[in-house]
CSV table of N, CA and C in Angstrom, one decimal:
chain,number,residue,atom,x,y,z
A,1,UNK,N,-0.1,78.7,8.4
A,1,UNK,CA,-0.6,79.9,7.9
A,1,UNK,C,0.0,81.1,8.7
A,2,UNK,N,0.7,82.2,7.9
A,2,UNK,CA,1.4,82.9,8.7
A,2,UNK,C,-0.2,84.4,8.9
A,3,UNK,N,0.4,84.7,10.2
A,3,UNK,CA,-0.4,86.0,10.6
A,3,UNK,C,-0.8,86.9,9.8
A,4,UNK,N,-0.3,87.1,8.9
A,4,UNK,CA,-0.3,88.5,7.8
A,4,UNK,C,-1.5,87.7,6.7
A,5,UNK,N,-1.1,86.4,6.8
A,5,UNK,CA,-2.3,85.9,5.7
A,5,UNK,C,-4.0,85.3,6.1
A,6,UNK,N,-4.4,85.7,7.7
A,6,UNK,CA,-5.1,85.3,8.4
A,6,UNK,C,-6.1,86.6,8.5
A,7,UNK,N,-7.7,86.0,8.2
A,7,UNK,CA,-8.6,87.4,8.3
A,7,UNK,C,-9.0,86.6,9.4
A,8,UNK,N,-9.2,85.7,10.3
A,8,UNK,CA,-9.7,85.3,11.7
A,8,UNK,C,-9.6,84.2,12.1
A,9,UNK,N,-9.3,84.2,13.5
A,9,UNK,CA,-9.5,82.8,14.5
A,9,UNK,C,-10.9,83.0,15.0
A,10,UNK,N,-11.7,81.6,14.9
A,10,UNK,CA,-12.6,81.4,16.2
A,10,UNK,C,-12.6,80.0,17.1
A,11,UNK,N,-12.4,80.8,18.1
A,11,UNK,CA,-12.6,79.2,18.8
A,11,UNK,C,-14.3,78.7,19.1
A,12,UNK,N,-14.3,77.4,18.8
A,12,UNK,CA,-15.6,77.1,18.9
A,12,UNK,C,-16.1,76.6,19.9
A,13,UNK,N,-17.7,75.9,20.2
A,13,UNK,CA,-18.0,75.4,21.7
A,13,UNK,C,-17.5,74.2,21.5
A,14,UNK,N,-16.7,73.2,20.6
A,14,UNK,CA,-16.6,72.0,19.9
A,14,UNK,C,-14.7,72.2,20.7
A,15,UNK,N,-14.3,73.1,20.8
A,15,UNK,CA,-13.0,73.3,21.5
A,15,UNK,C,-11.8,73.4,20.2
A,16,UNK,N,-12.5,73.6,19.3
A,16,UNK,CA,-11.4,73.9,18.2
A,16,UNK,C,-11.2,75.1,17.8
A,17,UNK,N,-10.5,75.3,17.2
A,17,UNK,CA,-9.8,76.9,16.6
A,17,UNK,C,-10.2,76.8,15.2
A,18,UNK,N,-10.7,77.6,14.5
A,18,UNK,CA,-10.9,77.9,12.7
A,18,UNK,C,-10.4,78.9,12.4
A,19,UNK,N,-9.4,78.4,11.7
A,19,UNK,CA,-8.6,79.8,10.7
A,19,UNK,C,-9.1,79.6,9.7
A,20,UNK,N,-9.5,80.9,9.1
A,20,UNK,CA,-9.7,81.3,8.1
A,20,UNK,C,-8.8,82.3,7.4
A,21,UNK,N,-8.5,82.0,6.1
A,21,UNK,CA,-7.3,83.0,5.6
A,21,UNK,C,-8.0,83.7,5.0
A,22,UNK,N,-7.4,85.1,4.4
A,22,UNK,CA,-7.9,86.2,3.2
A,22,UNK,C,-7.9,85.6,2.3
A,23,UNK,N,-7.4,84.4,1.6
A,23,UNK,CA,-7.2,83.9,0.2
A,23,UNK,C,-8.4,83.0,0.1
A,24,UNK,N,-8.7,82.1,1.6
A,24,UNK,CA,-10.0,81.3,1.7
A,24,UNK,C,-11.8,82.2,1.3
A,25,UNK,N,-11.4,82.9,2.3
A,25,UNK,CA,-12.4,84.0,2.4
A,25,UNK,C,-12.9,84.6,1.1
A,26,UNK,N,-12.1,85.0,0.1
A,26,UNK,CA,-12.3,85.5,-1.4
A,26,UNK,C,-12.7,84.4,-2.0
A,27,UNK,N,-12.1,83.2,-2.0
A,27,UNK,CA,-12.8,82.0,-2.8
A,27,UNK,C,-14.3,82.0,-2.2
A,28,UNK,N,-14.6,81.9,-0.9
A,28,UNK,CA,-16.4,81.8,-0.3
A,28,UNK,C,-16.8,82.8,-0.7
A,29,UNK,N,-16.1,84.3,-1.0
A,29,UNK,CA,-17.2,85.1,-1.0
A,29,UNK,C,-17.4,85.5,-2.5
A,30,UNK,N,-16.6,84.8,-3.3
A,30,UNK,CA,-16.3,85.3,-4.8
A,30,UNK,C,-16.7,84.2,-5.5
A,31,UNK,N,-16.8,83.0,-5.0
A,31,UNK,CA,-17.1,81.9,-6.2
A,31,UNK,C,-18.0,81.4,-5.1
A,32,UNK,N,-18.2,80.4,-4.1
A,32,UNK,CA,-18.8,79.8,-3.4
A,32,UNK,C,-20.4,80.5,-3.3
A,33,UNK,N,-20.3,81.3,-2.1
A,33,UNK,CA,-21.3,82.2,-1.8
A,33,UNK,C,-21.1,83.6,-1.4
A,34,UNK,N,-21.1,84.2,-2.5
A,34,UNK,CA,-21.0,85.5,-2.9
A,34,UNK,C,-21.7,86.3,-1.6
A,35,UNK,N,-23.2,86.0,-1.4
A,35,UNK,CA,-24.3,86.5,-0.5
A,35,UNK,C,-23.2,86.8,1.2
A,36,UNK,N,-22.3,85.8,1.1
A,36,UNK,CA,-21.6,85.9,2.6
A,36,UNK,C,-20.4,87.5,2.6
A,37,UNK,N,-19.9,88.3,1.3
A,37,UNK,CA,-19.0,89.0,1.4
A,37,UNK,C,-19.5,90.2,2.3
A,38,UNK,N,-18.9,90.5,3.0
A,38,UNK,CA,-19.3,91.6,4.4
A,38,UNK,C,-19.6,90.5,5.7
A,39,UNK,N,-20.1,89.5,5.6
A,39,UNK,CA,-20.0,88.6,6.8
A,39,UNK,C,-19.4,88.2,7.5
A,40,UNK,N,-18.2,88.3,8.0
A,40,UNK,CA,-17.5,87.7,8.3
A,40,UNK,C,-17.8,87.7,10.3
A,41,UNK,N,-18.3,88.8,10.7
A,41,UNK,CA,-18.7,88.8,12.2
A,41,UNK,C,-20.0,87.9,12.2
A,42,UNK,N,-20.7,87.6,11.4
A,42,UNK,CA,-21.5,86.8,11.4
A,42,UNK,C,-21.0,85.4,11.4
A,43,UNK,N,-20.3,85.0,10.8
A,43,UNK,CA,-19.7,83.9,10.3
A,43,UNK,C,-19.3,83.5,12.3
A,44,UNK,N,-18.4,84.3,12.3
A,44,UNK,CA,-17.7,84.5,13.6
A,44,UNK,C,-18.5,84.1,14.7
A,45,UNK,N,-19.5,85.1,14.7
A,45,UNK,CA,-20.9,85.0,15.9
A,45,UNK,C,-21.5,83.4,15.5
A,46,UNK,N,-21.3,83.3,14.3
A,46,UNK,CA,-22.2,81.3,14.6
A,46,UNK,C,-21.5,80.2,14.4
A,47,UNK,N,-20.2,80.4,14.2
A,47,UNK,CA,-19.3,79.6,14.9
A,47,UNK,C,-18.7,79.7,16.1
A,48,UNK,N,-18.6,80.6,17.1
A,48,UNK,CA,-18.5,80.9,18.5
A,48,UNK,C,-19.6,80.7,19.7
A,49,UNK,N,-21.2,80.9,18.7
A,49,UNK,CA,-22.2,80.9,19.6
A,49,UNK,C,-23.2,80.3,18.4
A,50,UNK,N,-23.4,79.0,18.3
A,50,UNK,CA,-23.7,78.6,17.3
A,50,UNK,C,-25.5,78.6,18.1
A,51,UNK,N,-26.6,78.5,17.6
A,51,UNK,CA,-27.8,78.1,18.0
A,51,UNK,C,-28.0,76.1,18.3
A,52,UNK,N,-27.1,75.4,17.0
A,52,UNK,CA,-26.7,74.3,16.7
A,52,UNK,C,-25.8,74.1,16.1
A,53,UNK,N,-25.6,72.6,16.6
A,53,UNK,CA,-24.1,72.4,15.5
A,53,UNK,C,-24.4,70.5,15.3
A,54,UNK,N,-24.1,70.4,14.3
A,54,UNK,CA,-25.0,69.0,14.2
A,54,UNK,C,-23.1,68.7,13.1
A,55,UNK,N,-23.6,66.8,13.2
A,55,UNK,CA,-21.9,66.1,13.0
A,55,UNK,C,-22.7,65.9,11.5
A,56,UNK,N,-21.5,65.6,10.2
A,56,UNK,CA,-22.0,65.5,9.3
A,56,UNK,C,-22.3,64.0,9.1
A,57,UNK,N,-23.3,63.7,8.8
A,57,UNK,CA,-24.0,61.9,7.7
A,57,UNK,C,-22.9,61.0,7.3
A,58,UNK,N,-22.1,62.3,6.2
A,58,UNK,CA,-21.2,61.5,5.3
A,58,UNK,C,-19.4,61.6,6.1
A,59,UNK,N,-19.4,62.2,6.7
A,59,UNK,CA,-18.1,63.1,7.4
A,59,UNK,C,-18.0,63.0,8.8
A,60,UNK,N,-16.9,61.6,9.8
A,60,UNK,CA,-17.3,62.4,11.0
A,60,UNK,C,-16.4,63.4,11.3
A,61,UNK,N,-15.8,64.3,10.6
A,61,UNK,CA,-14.9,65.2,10.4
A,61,UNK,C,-15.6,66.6,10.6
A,62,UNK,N,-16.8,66.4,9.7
A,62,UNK,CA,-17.6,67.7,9.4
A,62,UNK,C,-18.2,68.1,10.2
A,63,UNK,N,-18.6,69.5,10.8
A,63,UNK,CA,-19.8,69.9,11.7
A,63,UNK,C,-20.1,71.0,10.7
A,64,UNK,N,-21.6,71.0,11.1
A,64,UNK,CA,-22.5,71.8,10.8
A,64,UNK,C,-22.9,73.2,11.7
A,65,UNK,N,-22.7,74.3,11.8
A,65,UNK,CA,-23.2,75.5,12.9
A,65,UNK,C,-23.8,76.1,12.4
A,66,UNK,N,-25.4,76.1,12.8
A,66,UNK,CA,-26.1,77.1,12.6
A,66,UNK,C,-26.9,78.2,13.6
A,67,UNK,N,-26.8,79.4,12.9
A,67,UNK,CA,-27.3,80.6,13.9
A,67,UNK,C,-28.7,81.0,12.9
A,68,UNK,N,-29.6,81.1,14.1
A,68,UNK,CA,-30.7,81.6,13.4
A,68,UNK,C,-30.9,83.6,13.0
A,69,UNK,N,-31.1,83.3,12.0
A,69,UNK,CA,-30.8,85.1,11.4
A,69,UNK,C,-32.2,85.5,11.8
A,70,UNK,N,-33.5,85.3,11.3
A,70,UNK,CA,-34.8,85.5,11.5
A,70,UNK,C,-35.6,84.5,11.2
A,71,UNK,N,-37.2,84.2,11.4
A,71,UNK,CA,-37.4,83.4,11.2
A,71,UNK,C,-37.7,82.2,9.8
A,72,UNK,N,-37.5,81.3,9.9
A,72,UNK,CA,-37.0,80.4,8.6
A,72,UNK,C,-35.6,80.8,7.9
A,73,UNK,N,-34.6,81.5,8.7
A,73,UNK,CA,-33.4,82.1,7.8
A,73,UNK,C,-32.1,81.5,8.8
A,74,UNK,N,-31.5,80.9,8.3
A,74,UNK,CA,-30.4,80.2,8.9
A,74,UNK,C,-29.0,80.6,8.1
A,75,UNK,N,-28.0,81.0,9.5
A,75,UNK,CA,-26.8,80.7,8.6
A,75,UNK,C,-26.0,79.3,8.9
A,76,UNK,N,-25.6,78.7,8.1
A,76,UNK,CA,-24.9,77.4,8.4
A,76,UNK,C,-23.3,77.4,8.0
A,77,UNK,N,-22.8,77.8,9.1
A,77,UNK,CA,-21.1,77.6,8.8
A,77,UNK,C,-20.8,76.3,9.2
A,78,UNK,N,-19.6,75.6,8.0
A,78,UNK,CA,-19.6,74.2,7.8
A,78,UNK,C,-18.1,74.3,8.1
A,79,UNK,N,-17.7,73.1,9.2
A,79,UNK,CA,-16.2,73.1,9.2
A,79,UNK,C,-15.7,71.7,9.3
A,80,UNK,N,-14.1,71.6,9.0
A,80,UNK,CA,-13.8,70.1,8.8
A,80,UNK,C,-12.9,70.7,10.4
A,81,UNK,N,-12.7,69.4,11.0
A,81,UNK,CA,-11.9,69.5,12.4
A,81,UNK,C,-10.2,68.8,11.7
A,82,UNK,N,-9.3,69.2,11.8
A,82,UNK,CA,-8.3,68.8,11.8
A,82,UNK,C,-7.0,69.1,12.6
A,83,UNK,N,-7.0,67.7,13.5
A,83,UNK,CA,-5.7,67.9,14.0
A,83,UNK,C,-6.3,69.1,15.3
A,84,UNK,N,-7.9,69.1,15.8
A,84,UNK,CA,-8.1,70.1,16.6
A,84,UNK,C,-8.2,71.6,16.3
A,85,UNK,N,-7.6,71.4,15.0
A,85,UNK,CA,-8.4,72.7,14.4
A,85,UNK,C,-9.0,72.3,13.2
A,86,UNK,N,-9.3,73.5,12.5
A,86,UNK,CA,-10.1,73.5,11.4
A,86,UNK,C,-9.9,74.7,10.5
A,87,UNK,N,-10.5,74.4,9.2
A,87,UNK,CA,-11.2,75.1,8.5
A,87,UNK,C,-12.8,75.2,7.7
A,88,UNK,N,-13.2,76.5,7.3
A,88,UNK,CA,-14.8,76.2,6.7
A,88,UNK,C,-15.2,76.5,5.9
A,89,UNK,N,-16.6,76.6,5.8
A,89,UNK,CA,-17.3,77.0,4.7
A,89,UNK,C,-18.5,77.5,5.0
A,90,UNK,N,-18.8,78.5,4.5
A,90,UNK,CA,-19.9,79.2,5.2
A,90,UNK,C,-21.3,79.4,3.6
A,91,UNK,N,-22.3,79.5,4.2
A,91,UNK,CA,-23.7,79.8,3.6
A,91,UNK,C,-25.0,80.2,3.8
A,92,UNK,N,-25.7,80.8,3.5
A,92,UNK,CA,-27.5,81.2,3.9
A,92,UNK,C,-28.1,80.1,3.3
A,93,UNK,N,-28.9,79.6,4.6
A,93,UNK,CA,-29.4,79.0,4.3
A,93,UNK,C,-31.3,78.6,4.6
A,94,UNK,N,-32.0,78.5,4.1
A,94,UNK,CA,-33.3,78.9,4.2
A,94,UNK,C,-34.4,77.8,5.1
């Protein structure tokens, strides 16, 4: 992924790096979960400083990071690990 096509790196507590591109980011905020467009420091803040991060059931590839927004309101950003980095998927989740 070249620089010009990258809306952010975070490194995580899991020691990986997530790039997320501008072209990713419009698919999550345009088809996926709309609710996330303006999010992206959020996204950022609960993959950097997650409250939890739990491994996925089906995936041991997948982690789960959730930041608590207020009470009973969770954001859950979802990432696959590859190669030590990654990419995700992000959502509100209740």
């Amino acid at each position: 992924m070249t620089d010009n096509n990258l809306l952010f790196d975070v490194l995580t507590p899991l020691n990986c790096t997530i790039h997320v591109s501008v072209a990713y980011w419009e698919i999550i905020t345009q088809i996926k979960h709309p609710i996330m467009k303006g999010q992206e420091k959020l996204v950022q803040e609960t993959l950097s400083q997650p409250d939890e991060i739990r491994r996925s059931r089906s995936d041991p590839d997948v982690y789960l990071f959730y930041k608590l927004q207020r009470e009973k309101r969770w954001l859950c950003a979802i990432i696959r690990k590859l190669n030590g980095d990654g990419f995700g998927d992000y959502n509100l989740s209740h």
